[in-house]
Amino acid sequence: MIDSRTDAARLPRWLLDELSTVPSYDGFAGVDELHAGLRGIADRYPDIAGLRRCGSSRQGDPLWCLTIHRRPGEEPGAAPEALAFGLPHPNEPIGGLTALHLAERLCSDADLRARLGHRWRIVDCADPDGLRLNEGWLRGPFTRAHYARHFYRPAGNDQVEWTFPINHEDAYFDDPIPETQALMRLIDEHRPQLVASLHNSELGGAYYWLSRPEPALHPVLQEVPAHLGIPLHRGEPEAPDLVLLDDAIYEATALAKVYEQTRQRGEPWLYGGGSTTWYANRWGALMLVSELPYWHDPRAAHTDPSGITYAAALAGNAEAMVEVAELLTRTLAAVERHLLAPDSPFWRASRFFARVLDEVGPARLARSRRPDSARPATVAEANSLALNVHEWRLRYCGILLRALRGEAAVGNVRAPVRAALGEVEQTYATWLLEDAETAELEPIEIRRLVGVQYAATIAAAAHLTGTL
C-alpha cells in the first residue's frame, strides 16, 4: 500500500482505497508492452470491454482504443462518456501506465464503474512513433544523463497535442497529423463529458490544467500529490500570464481567450495547430491535464524569499537560453547542406526547438526588465528558473546530438558534420556534469506518479457524476 505522508482528511475513503491498488513498477512501458496490456484487458473482460483500432500513426503503427461499459449489454447513450489517453507527448510515459491501470480497475470492479458512472474510451498511446524513439530510457537507469541522452520530443507540427485544427479570426490551421485525427474522431463521435489528457512534466512539482474552475474538485487534486509525497508546483509556470484557478491548478484557456490575450499584448499569433482542450471544448468537455515530474525536488513548493529578485532569476535563465539557442542555430547552419537524412524526426525537432529557444531567451530578458519583476523571487521560482536551464539544454541539445550521431551512423563523414558532432559532444558532457553537481535530484517512485494521475482522473469523473 502507498504510504500516506500528509493528513488525508480531504480525500474520500474510496479514493484512498483506489490509491492502494496501484502496483509497483520497475520502469515505464514501451509501445508493444502497452498494446499487449490493453489487448490482455480486453481479452479478460469481453462482456464489458471491447478493443478496436481507432487510427494509425504516420509510420503505420496501430492506435488502439478500449471501450469499457458500465455493465454488460448497456445501450449506447445510456451513460456520459469519458476519454482518457496516454502519451499525447511521446516523452511523457507516465500516462501509458496510468491508462492501463485505469482500464484494469474499471473492468475488474463493477462498484467503481457504477460510482464513476461513465462509459470510458481509453487510448494507451497516442504517439507510438515518438514513444519508440524514447524507449532507450524507459527501463532506466533513471539518471539525468541516461534520460537526456535518449530523449526525444517532436517538432511542433509533429506533436499530437498541438496539431488540432483551429479557425478563429486569422488563426487558422487545417493539417492535423493522423494521430490527432484519430483523437478528433473519438471526440466528435462520442462527445465526452470528461477528457483526461495524461501528460507529465520533468522537474518541479505536480500541477494540473482544468478547462474551467471546479472548486469542489480542487482540494482533492491538490491533496493527492501531497498524500503521495510529491510537492505541488509553485515555481515558474509553463508560460507567462497563465490564469491560476487555485494552488497548482491552471486554467486550460479557451482558444478565443488566448487569441484575445495575444492580440492585447501586441504579439503575432505564433501557434501552429490547436490543443485537445480547444477541440474538445466544442462539446463542453471538462478537460483535465495532470502534470507530474520524474525527479523529486522539495524546493518546488517553497514560497519563502530566495534572496534574489525575480528579475535576476529571469535574466539568468534568459542568458543561458540565448547560449543554448546559439549552439543549436550555429550547428544547424554549419551542417544543413551536408546531411544525408535531413528529414529525420531528430532534425525536424532540432530546427523547431532552435526557433523556440531563439524566442524564449529575449522574451524572458524583456520580462526581467519590467517593473513588476523587481520583487523578490520565491525559492520555488528561482529554483524552477535555474533548473529549467538544465532541463532545456539537456533535452534539446540531446536531440541535436542524436541527429548528429544518426548522420555518423549512416556513413556521413563530411568534415562539417564531424566537427559539429565533436563540439556538441564536448559541450554536452560539460552540461551533464553541471547538472549532476547542481540539481541533486532523486527519481520519484513510478507508482506514486501513476497514483496521482489515476486518482485525479477518477476523482474528476466522480465529481461530474456527484459521487466524489
XYZ file of C-alpha atoms in Angstrom, residues 204-462:
259
model
C 9.429 20.792 -10.308
C 6.219 19.660 -8.633
C 2.800 18.321 -9.523
C 0.207 20.590 -11.141
C -2.929 20.438 -13.240
C -4.805 22.148 -16.034
C -8.599 22.419 -15.982
C -10.713 23.880 -18.774
C -12.986 25.529 -16.195
C -12.998 26.092 -12.447
C -14.393 23.178 -10.453
C -13.967 24.375 -6.837
C -15.264 21.176 -5.241
C -12.666 19.149 -7.153
C -9.668 21.410 -6.468
C -8.901 20.281 -2.880
C -8.825 16.636 -3.924
C -6.496 17.325 -6.837
C -4.181 19.220 -4.509
C -4.247 16.653 -1.719
C -3.460 13.587 -3.850
C 0.165 14.560 -4.661
C 0.772 15.641 -1.067
C -0.606 12.303 0.167
C 1.888 10.536 -2.098
C 4.858 12.659 -1.070
C 5.071 14.799 -4.218
C 5.198 18.594 -3.756
C 2.839 20.914 -5.585
C 4.428 23.094 -8.235
C 4.653 26.728 -7.121
C 7.531 27.818 -9.316
C 7.644 29.391 -12.768
C 4.626 28.331 -14.873
C 4.975 26.878 -18.367
C 4.107 30.214 -19.932
C 3.770 33.783 -18.620
C 0.384 35.294 -17.783
C -1.366 31.972 -17.195
C -4.536 32.078 -15.118
C -4.135 30.292 -11.783
C -7.504 28.838 -10.795
C -6.155 27.566 -7.482
C -2.887 26.456 -5.939
C -1.091 24.373 -8.646
C -4.202 24.358 -10.861
C -4.025 26.374 -14.087
C -6.754 27.325 -16.491
C -6.586 25.438 -19.779
C -7.751 28.583 -21.511
C -10.164 28.511 -24.443
C -8.871 29.427 -27.901
C -10.824 32.681 -28.217
C -9.469 33.962 -24.904
C -5.871 33.004 -25.729
C -6.209 34.734 -29.091
C -7.569 37.900 -27.473
C -4.797 37.961 -24.855
C -2.150 37.537 -27.546
C -3.524 40.430 -29.560
C -3.832 42.648 -26.484
C -0.119 42.120 -25.812
C 0.609 43.240 -29.370
C 2.126 39.878 -30.255
C 1.644 37.929 -33.503
C -0.257 34.640 -33.432
C 2.569 32.091 -33.400
C 0.644 28.896 -32.629
C 0.503 26.271 -35.327
C -2.296 23.871 -34.577
C -4.553 23.743 -31.557
C -4.720 21.729 -28.358
C -7.058 18.961 -27.229
C -8.667 21.468 -24.874
C -9.601 23.805 -27.685
C -11.030 20.984 -29.788
C -12.967 19.186 -27.028
C -14.432 22.489 -25.870
C -16.936 22.309 -28.746
C -18.765 19.573 -26.812
C -18.432 21.230 -23.411
C -15.949 18.681 -22.066
C -14.169 19.164 -18.776
C -10.502 18.914 -19.737
C -8.127 17.566 -17.101
C -4.365 17.516 -17.633
C -2.268 16.034 -14.823
C 1.420 17.037 -14.909
C 3.966 15.113 -12.819
C 7.779 15.369 -12.541
C 10.169 12.402 -12.676
C 12.558 13.747 -10.045
C 11.707 14.803 -6.510
C 12.576 18.360 -5.524
C 11.043 19.728 -2.301
C 12.042 23.263 -3.335
C 9.263 23.172 -5.952
C 6.677 24.101 -3.305
C 8.652 26.605 -1.195
C 7.266 30.138 -1.251
C 9.817 31.735 1.105
C 12.047 34.501 -0.352
C 15.043 33.101 -2.225
C 17.418 36.008 -1.623
C 17.417 37.187 -5.242
C 14.954 39.206 -7.264
C 12.587 37.695 -9.778
C 14.260 39.906 -12.372
C 17.654 38.363 -11.613
C 16.249 34.840 -11.805
C 14.605 35.592 -15.169
C 17.727 37.285 -16.524
C 19.966 34.372 -15.539
C 17.626 31.946 -17.268
C 17.406 34.164 -20.352
C 21.160 34.481 -20.747
C 21.599 30.721 -20.583
C 18.785 30.152 -23.087
C 20.471 32.521 -25.532
C 23.655 30.437 -25.223
C 21.771 27.202 -25.930
C 19.932 28.764 -28.875
C 23.219 29.992 -30.306
C 24.728 26.491 -30.232
C 21.672 24.956 -31.891
C 21.406 27.667 -34.554
C 25.129 27.707 -35.338
C 25.312 23.924 -35.582
C 22.296 23.715 -37.872
C 23.728 26.402 -40.147
C 27.042 24.545 -40.371
C 25.641 21.133 -41.289
C 22.357 21.728 -43.144
C 23.868 21.418 -46.642
C 25.821 18.292 -45.723
C 23.137 15.986 -44.291
C 22.253 12.552 -45.625
C 18.963 12.271 -43.683
C 17.770 15.895 -43.396
C 14.113 14.972 -42.813
C 14.642 12.663 -39.857
C 12.469 13.333 -36.781
C 15.596 14.427 -34.906
C 16.499 17.106 -37.451
C 12.911 18.363 -37.636
C 12.820 18.617 -33.857
C 16.223 20.323 -33.708
C 15.135 23.012 -36.151
C 11.875 23.578 -34.275
C 13.421 23.883 -30.824
C 16.192 26.116 -32.140
C 13.451 28.562 -33.158
C 11.675 28.171 -29.804
C 14.845 28.830 -27.819
C 15.733 31.748 -30.053
C 12.458 33.403 -28.979
C 12.459 32.348 -25.308
C 15.716 33.990 -24.253
C 14.939 37.510 -25.479
C 11.330 37.275 -24.248
C 12.413 36.352 -20.716
C 15.097 39.027 -20.735
C 12.443 41.605 -21.670
C 10.221 40.381 -18.821
C 13.122 40.742 -16.383
C 13.201 44.466 -17.168
C 9.542 45.081 -16.350
C 8.899 46.997 -13.122
C 6.829 44.162 -11.649
C 9.840 41.825 -11.894
C 11.818 43.786 -9.290
C 10.084 41.893 -6.474
C 11.812 39.117 -4.512
C 11.681 35.689 -6.143
C 10.410 32.790 -4.081
C 12.578 29.724 -3.599
C 10.261 27.811 -5.938
C 10.503 30.466 -8.681
C 14.272 30.874 -8.515
C 14.807 27.126 -8.369
C 12.485 26.351 -11.289
C 14.092 29.001 -13.499
C 17.567 27.696 -12.688
C 16.642 24.047 -13.277
C 14.801 24.948 -16.468
C 18.185 25.804 -17.966
C 19.471 22.293 -17.263
C 16.218 20.756 -18.466
C 16.069 22.516 -21.808
C 19.701 22.384 -22.803
C 19.931 18.668 -21.992
C 16.638 17.942 -23.749
C 17.047 19.876 -26.941
C 20.759 19.626 -27.469
C 20.349 15.940 -26.652
C 18.031 15.686 -29.658
C 20.611 17.572 -31.738
C 23.267 15.128 -30.578
C 21.086 12.185 -31.605
C 20.607 13.803 -35.020
C 24.372 14.196 -35.496
C 25.057 10.659 -34.325
C 22.406 9.438 -36.747
C 24.324 11.079 -39.595
C 27.504 9.340 -38.466
C 25.627 6.035 -38.213
C 24.560 6.193 -41.874
C 28.099 6.960 -43.000
C 28.205 10.743 -43.124
C 31.889 11.556 -42.575
C 31.828 15.039 -44.081
C 34.062 17.475 -42.220
C 31.337 19.935 -41.072
C 29.291 17.085 -39.599
C 32.299 15.568 -37.836
C 33.297 18.959 -36.423
C 29.785 19.701 -35.200
C 29.475 16.303 -33.561
C 32.752 16.826 -31.710
C 31.787 20.281 -30.453
C 28.293 19.307 -29.325
C 29.590 16.151 -27.604
C 32.125 18.190 -25.638
C 29.660 20.910 -24.637
C 27.015 18.353 -23.728
C 29.407 16.450 -21.471
C 30.127 19.698 -19.600
C 26.409 20.384 -19.187
C 25.812 16.884 -17.838
C 28.487 17.431 -15.199
C 26.971 20.788 -14.220
C 23.528 19.214 -13.984
C 24.823 16.447 -11.717
C 26.519 18.982 -9.446
C 23.588 21.406 -9.283
C 20.339 19.507 -9.493
C 20.736 16.990 -6.630
C 17.521 15.222 -7.576
C 16.201 11.758 -6.750
C 13.812 9.861 -9.066
C 10.257 9.521 -7.784
C 8.849 6.027 -7.385
C 6.805 5.366 -10.523
C 3.746 4.029 -8.676
C 3.408 7.389 -6.920
C 3.362 9.172 -10.282
C 0.784 6.783 -11.708
C -1.169 7.088 -8.463
C -1.563 10.845 -8.842
C -2.766 10.632 -12.448
C -5.079 7.732 -11.744
C -6.634 9.309 -8.667
C -7.036 12.684 -10.372
C -8.785 11.086 -13.363
C -11.298 9.034 -11.393
C -11.877 11.884 -8.931
C -12.788 14.152 -11.851
C -15.216 11.549 -13.202
C -16.823 11.085 -9.781
